[in-house]
Amino acid sequence: MLGDYTGIGPEQCARVLADKRLSDAARLVVVGDGRVLAQGQRDAGVRFDWRSYDGPEAVDWTIDDVPIIDLGNLDPSQGFPRGVMSPASGRIAGETLAVMVEMALAHRIDGIVFGPLNKAALHAGGWKYNDEHQMFAYLTGHKGF
């Protein structure tokens, strides 16, 4: 997940994906919006090919393109100023994390990694947890947190 769109997450994630050093250790699948990934590439000044898939099971690991499950849930051209907290961006970040948790619980992915989040944006967007750890505990039904 690319993190909160209005922050540095998409740029940082694009740099990591372009670097490819992790490709020997993990099969990374981006979950988010392809337009945000493209913006992250532009911000980072990096280029790599990526390909959309309907789900992680459909990824063709024989090709070198970065796989993305494109949720199509955030259009950067629709008023998301960078560097400004956005309740809508926070809501979408939370929804994207929830999709990833569902995928993990269904054993469709093995783990979750995400770019920087904005806790104020998550709260303003309706996710009323102190942090992503409490959110994950709730979404997974974990009671010992």
PDB file of N, CA and C in Angstrom, residues 60-109:
ATOM      1  N   ASP A  60       1.211 -12.713 -12.734  1.00  0.00           N
ATOM      2  CA  ASP A  60       2.145 -13.500 -13.543  1.00  0.00           C
ATOM      3  C   ASP A  60       3.561 -13.165 -13.076  1.00  0.00           C
ATOM      4  N   TRP A  61       4.143 -14.050 -12.291  1.00  0.00           N
ATOM      5  CA  TRP A  61       5.464 -13.792 -11.709  1.00  0.00           C
ATOM      6  C   TRP A  61       6.595 -14.030 -12.703  1.00  0.00           C
ATOM      7  N   THR A  62       6.280 -14.440 -13.919  1.00  0.00           N
ATOM      8  CA  THR A  62       7.331 -14.638 -14.922  1.00  0.00           C
ATOM      9  C   THR A  62       7.695 -13.345 -15.636  1.00  0.00           C
ATOM     10  N   ILE A  63       6.917 -12.297 -15.437  1.00  0.00           N
ATOM     11  CA  ILE A  63       7.248 -11.008 -16.049  1.00  0.00           C
ATOM     12  C   ILE A  63       7.783 -10.068 -14.987  1.00  0.00           C
ATOM     13  N   ASP A  64       8.515  -9.064 -15.418  1.00  0.00           N
ATOM     14  CA  ASP A  64       9.225  -8.183 -14.499  1.00  0.00           C
ATOM     15  C   ASP A  64       8.405  -6.980 -14.046  1.00  0.00           C
ATOM     16  N   ASP A  65       7.221  -6.772 -14.599  1.00  0.00           N
ATOM     17  CA  ASP A  65       6.409  -5.616 -14.221  1.00  0.00           C
ATOM     18  C   ASP A  65       5.999  -5.708 -12.754  1.00  0.00           C
ATOM     19  N   VAL A  66       5.893  -4.556 -12.100  1.00  0.00           N
ATOM     20  CA  VAL A  66       5.394  -4.502 -10.726  1.00  0.00           C
ATOM     21  C   VAL A  66       3.888  -4.768 -10.767  1.00  0.00           C
ATOM     22  N   PRO A  67       3.408  -5.764 -10.024  1.00  0.00           N
ATOM     23  CA  PRO A  67       1.972  -6.035 -10.031  1.00  0.00           C
ATOM     24  C   PRO A  67       1.224  -5.088  -9.092  1.00  0.00           C
ATOM     25  N   ILE A  68       0.048  -4.659  -9.523  1.00  0.00           N
ATOM     26  CA  ILE A  68      -0.800  -3.821  -8.679  1.00  0.00           C
ATOM     27  C   ILE A  68      -2.237  -4.329  -8.744  1.00  0.00           C
ATOM     28  N   ILE A  69      -2.856  -4.397  -7.589  1.00  0.00           N
ATOM     29  CA  ILE A  69      -4.293  -4.611  -7.503  1.00  0.00           C
ATOM     30  C   ILE A  69      -4.865  -3.197  -7.481  1.00  0.00           C
ATOM     31  N   ASP A  70      -5.294  -2.726  -8.639  1.00  0.00           N
ATOM     32  CA  ASP A  70      -5.706  -1.327  -8.800  1.00  0.00           C
ATOM     33  C   ASP A  70      -7.143  -1.167  -8.330  1.00  0.00           C
ATOM     34  N   LEU A  71      -7.296  -0.574  -7.150  1.00  0.00           N
ATOM     35  CA  LEU A  71      -8.617  -0.370  -6.576  1.00  0.00           C
ATOM     36  C   LEU A  71      -9.354   0.795  -7.232  1.00  0.00           C
ATOM     37  N   GLY A  72      -8.619   1.649  -7.941  1.00  0.00           N
ATOM     38  CA  GLY A  72      -9.250   2.793  -8.590  1.00  0.00           C
ATOM     39  C   GLY A  72     -10.004   3.675  -7.609  1.00  0.00           C
ATOM     40  N   ASN A  73      -9.468   3.820  -6.407  1.00  0.00           N
ATOM     41  CA  ASN A  73     -10.211   4.500  -5.347  1.00  0.00           C
ATOM     42  C   ASN A  73      -9.733   5.908  -5.008  1.00  0.00           C
ATOM     43  N   LEU A  74      -8.724   6.425  -5.702  1.00  0.00           N
ATOM     44  CA  LEU A  74      -8.280   7.793  -5.429  1.00  0.00           C
ATOM     45  C   LEU A  74      -7.752   8.419  -6.715  1.00  0.00           C
ATOM     46  N   ASP A  75      -8.467   9.395  -7.213  1.00  0.00           N
ATOM     47  CA  ASP A  75      -8.049  10.111  -8.416  1.00  0.00           C
ATOM     48  C   ASP A  75      -7.313  11.372  -7.986  1.00  0.00           C
ATOM     49  N   PRO A  76      -5.991  11.421  -8.160  1.00  0.00           N
ATOM     50  CA  PRO A  76      -5.214  12.581  -7.707  1.00  0.00           C
ATOM     51  C   PRO A  76      -5.679  13.908  -8.298  1.00  0.00           C
ATOM     52  N   SER A  77      -6.356  13.884  -9.423  1.00  0.00           N
ATOM     53  CA  SER A  77      -6.800  15.135 -10.050  1.00  0.00           C
ATOM     54  C   SER A  77      -8.062  15.701  -9.405  1.00  0.00           C
ATOM     55  N   GLN A  78      -8.616  14.999  -8.428  1.00  0.00           N
ATOM     56  CA  GLN A  78      -9.881  15.419  -7.828  1.00  0.00           C
ATOM     57  C   GLN A  78      -9.724  16.155  -6.501  1.00  0.00           C
ATOM     58  N   GLY A  79      -8.712  16.994  -6.393  1.00  0.00           N
ATOM     59  CA  GLY A  79      -8.610  17.878  -5.233  1.00  0.00           C
ATOM     60  C   GLY A  79      -7.989  17.276  -3.993  1.00  0.00           C
ATOM     61  N   PHE A  80      -6.853  16.663  -4.142  1.00  0.00           N
ATOM     62  CA  PHE A  80      -6.096  16.146  -3.011  1.00  0.00           C
ATOM     63  C   PHE A  80      -4.762  16.885  -2.960  1.00  0.00           C
ATOM     64  N   PRO A  81      -4.736  18.111  -2.412  1.00  0.00           N
ATOM     65  CA  PRO A  81      -3.466  18.857  -2.404  1.00  0.00           C
ATOM     66  C   PRO A  81      -2.410  18.141  -1.573  1.00  0.00           C
ATOM     67  N   ARG A  82      -1.229  18.077  -2.118  1.00  0.00           N
ATOM     68  CA  ARG A  82      -0.118  17.411  -1.443  1.00  0.00           C
ATOM     69  C   ARG A  82       0.324  18.246  -0.252  1.00  0.00           C
ATOM     70  N   GLY A  83       0.678  17.575   0.814  1.00  0.00           N
ATOM     71  CA  GLY A  83       1.155  18.252   2.010  1.00  0.00           C
ATOM     72  C   GLY A  83       0.053  18.843   2.873  1.00  0.00           C
ATOM     73  N   VAL A  84      -1.208  18.572   2.537  1.00  0.00           N
ATOM     74  CA  VAL A  84      -2.347  19.079   3.304  1.00  0.00           C
ATOM     75  C   VAL A  84      -3.179  17.882   3.749  1.00  0.00           C
ATOM     76  N   MET A  85      -3.450  17.802   5.055  1.00  0.00           N
ATOM     77  CA  MET A  85      -4.232  16.693   5.585  1.00  0.00           C
ATOM     78  C   MET A  85      -5.595  16.647   4.894  1.00  0.00           C
ATOM     79  N   SER A  86      -5.984  15.464   4.463  1.00  0.00           N
ATOM     80  CA  SER A  86      -7.248  15.287   3.751  1.00  0.00           C
ATOM     81  C   SER A  86      -8.061  14.169   4.395  1.00  0.00           C
ATOM     82  N   PRO A  87      -9.250  14.489   4.926  1.00  0.00           N
ATOM     83  CA  PRO A  87     -10.101  13.425   5.458  1.00  0.00           C
ATOM     84  C   PRO A  87     -10.425  12.356   4.406  1.00  0.00           C
ATOM     85  N   ALA A  88     -10.647  12.779   3.166  1.00  0.00           N
ATOM     86  CA  ALA A  88     -10.966  11.805   2.111  1.00  0.00           C
ATOM     87  C   ALA A  88      -9.784  10.868   1.860  1.00  0.00           C
ATOM     88  N   SER A  89      -8.580  11.419   1.833  1.00  0.00           N
ATOM     89  CA  SER A  89      -7.397  10.584   1.643  1.00  0.00           C
ATOM     90  C   SER A  89      -7.214   9.636   2.828  1.00  0.00           C
ATOM     91  N   GLY A  90      -7.486  10.113   4.036  1.00  0.00           N
ATOM     92  CA  GLY A  90      -7.408   9.257   5.218  1.00  0.00           C
ATOM     93  C   GLY A  90      -8.431   8.136   5.184  1.00  0.00           C
ATOM     94  N   ARG A  91      -9.652   8.461   4.761  1.00  0.00           N
ATOM     95  CA  ARG A  91     -10.694   7.444   4.636  1.00  0.00           C
ATOM     96  C   ARG A  91     -10.266   6.369   3.639  1.00  0.00           C
ATOM     97  N   ILE A  92      -9.740   6.813   2.488  1.00  0.00           N
ATOM     98  CA  ILE A  92      -9.325   5.869   1.444  1.00  0.00           C
ATOM     99  C   ILE A  92      -8.131   5.035   1.903  1.00  0.00           C
ATOM    100  N   ALA A  93      -7.194   5.648   2.625  1.00  0.00           N
ATOM    101  CA  ALA A  93      -6.056   4.889   3.159  1.00  0.00           C
ATOM    102  C   ALA A  93      -6.554   3.793   4.100  1.00  0.00           C
ATOM    103  N   GLY A  94      -7.500   4.140   4.972  1.00  0.00           N
ATOM    104  CA  GLY A  94      -8.068   3.144   5.876  1.00  0.00           C
ATOM    105  C   GLY A  94      -8.796   2.037   5.140  1.00  0.00           C
ATOM    106  N   GLU A  95      -9.569   2.413   4.121  1.00  0.00           N
ATOM    107  CA  GLU A  95     -10.279   1.408   3.325  1.00  0.00           C
ATOM    108  C   GLU A  95      -9.301   0.472   2.616  1.00  0.00           C
ATOM    109  N   THR A  96      -8.203   1.033   2.125  1.00  0.00           N
ATOM    110  CA  THR A  96      -7.205   0.212   1.438  1.00  0.00           C
ATOM    111  C   THR A  96      -6.539  -0.749   2.418  1.00  0.00           C
ATOM    112  N   LEU A  97      -6.209  -0.263   3.609  1.00  0.00           N
ATOM    113  CA  LEU A  97      -5.658  -1.158   4.635  1.00  0.00           C
ATOM    114  C   LEU A  97      -6.650  -2.271   4.960  1.00  0.00           C
ATOM    115  N   ALA A  98      -7.933  -1.932   5.058  1.00  0.00           N
ATOM    116  CA  ALA A  98      -8.950  -2.937   5.369  1.00  0.00           C
ATOM    117  C   ALA A  98      -9.022  -3.998   4.268  1.00  0.00           C
ATOM    118  N   VAL A  99      -8.908  -3.593   3.013  1.00  0.00           N
ATOM    119  CA  VAL A  99      -8.889  -4.555   1.902  1.00  0.00           C
ATOM    120  C   VAL A  99      -7.693  -5.491   2.050  1.00  0.00           C
ATOM    121  N   MET A 100      -6.541  -4.928   2.411  1.00  0.00           N
ATOM    122  CA  MET A 100      -5.342  -5.750   2.566  1.00  0.00           C
ATOM    123  C   MET A 100      -5.484  -6.732   3.728  1.00  0.00           C
ATOM    124  N   VAL A 101      -6.079  -6.289   4.826  1.00  0.00           N
ATOM    125  CA  VAL A 101      -6.304  -7.192   5.956  1.00  0.00           C
ATOM    126  C   VAL A 101      -7.230  -8.329   5.530  1.00  0.00           C
ATOM    127  N   GLU A 102      -8.294  -8.005   4.789  1.00  0.00           N
ATOM    128  CA  GLU A 102      -9.192  -9.056   4.283  1.00  0.00           C
ATOM    129  C   GLU A 102      -8.432 -10.050   3.413  1.00  0.00           C
ATOM    130  N   MET A 103      -7.552  -9.551   2.551  1.00  0.00           N
ATOM    131  CA  MET A 103      -6.751 -10.445   1.701  1.00  0.00           C
ATOM    132  C   MET A 103      -5.858 -11.346   2.544  1.00  0.00           C
ATOM    133  N   ALA A 104      -5.249 -10.783   3.571  1.00  0.00           N
ATOM    134  CA  ALA A 104      -4.364 -11.573   4.432  1.00  0.00           C
ATOM    135  C   ALA A 104      -5.154 -12.628   5.202  1.00  0.00           C
ATOM    136  N   LEU A 105      -6.304 -12.246   5.747  1.00  0.00           N
ATOM    137  CA  LEU A 105      -7.117 -13.202   6.493  1.00  0.00           C
ATOM    138  C   LEU A 105      -7.621 -14.335   5.600  1.00  0.00           C
ATOM    139  N   ALA A 106      -7.809 -14.046   4.323  1.00  0.00           N
ATOM    140  CA  ALA A 106      -8.253 -15.065   3.367  1.00  0.00           C
ATOM    141  C   ALA A 106      -7.073 -15.832   2.764  1.00  0.00           C
ATOM    142  N   HIS A 107      -5.859 -15.576   3.271  1.00  0.00           N
ATOM    143  CA  HIS A 107      -4.630 -16.230   2.794  1.00  0.00           C
ATOM    144  C   HIS A 107      -4.355 -15.946   1.313  1.00  0.00           C
ATOM    145  N   ARG A 108      -4.784 -14.776   0.847  1.00  0.00           N
ATOM    146  CA  ARG A 108      -4.509 -14.373  -0.534  1.00  0.00           C
ATOM    147  C   ARG A 108      -3.168 -13.656  -0.622  1.00  0.00           C
ATOM    148  N   ILE A 109      -2.718 -13.096   0.499  1.00  0.00           N
ATOM    149  CA  ILE A 109      -1.390 -12.493   0.617  1.00  0.00           C
ATOM    150  C   ILE A 109      -0.791 -12.969   1.927  1.00  0.00           C
TER     151      ILE A 109
END
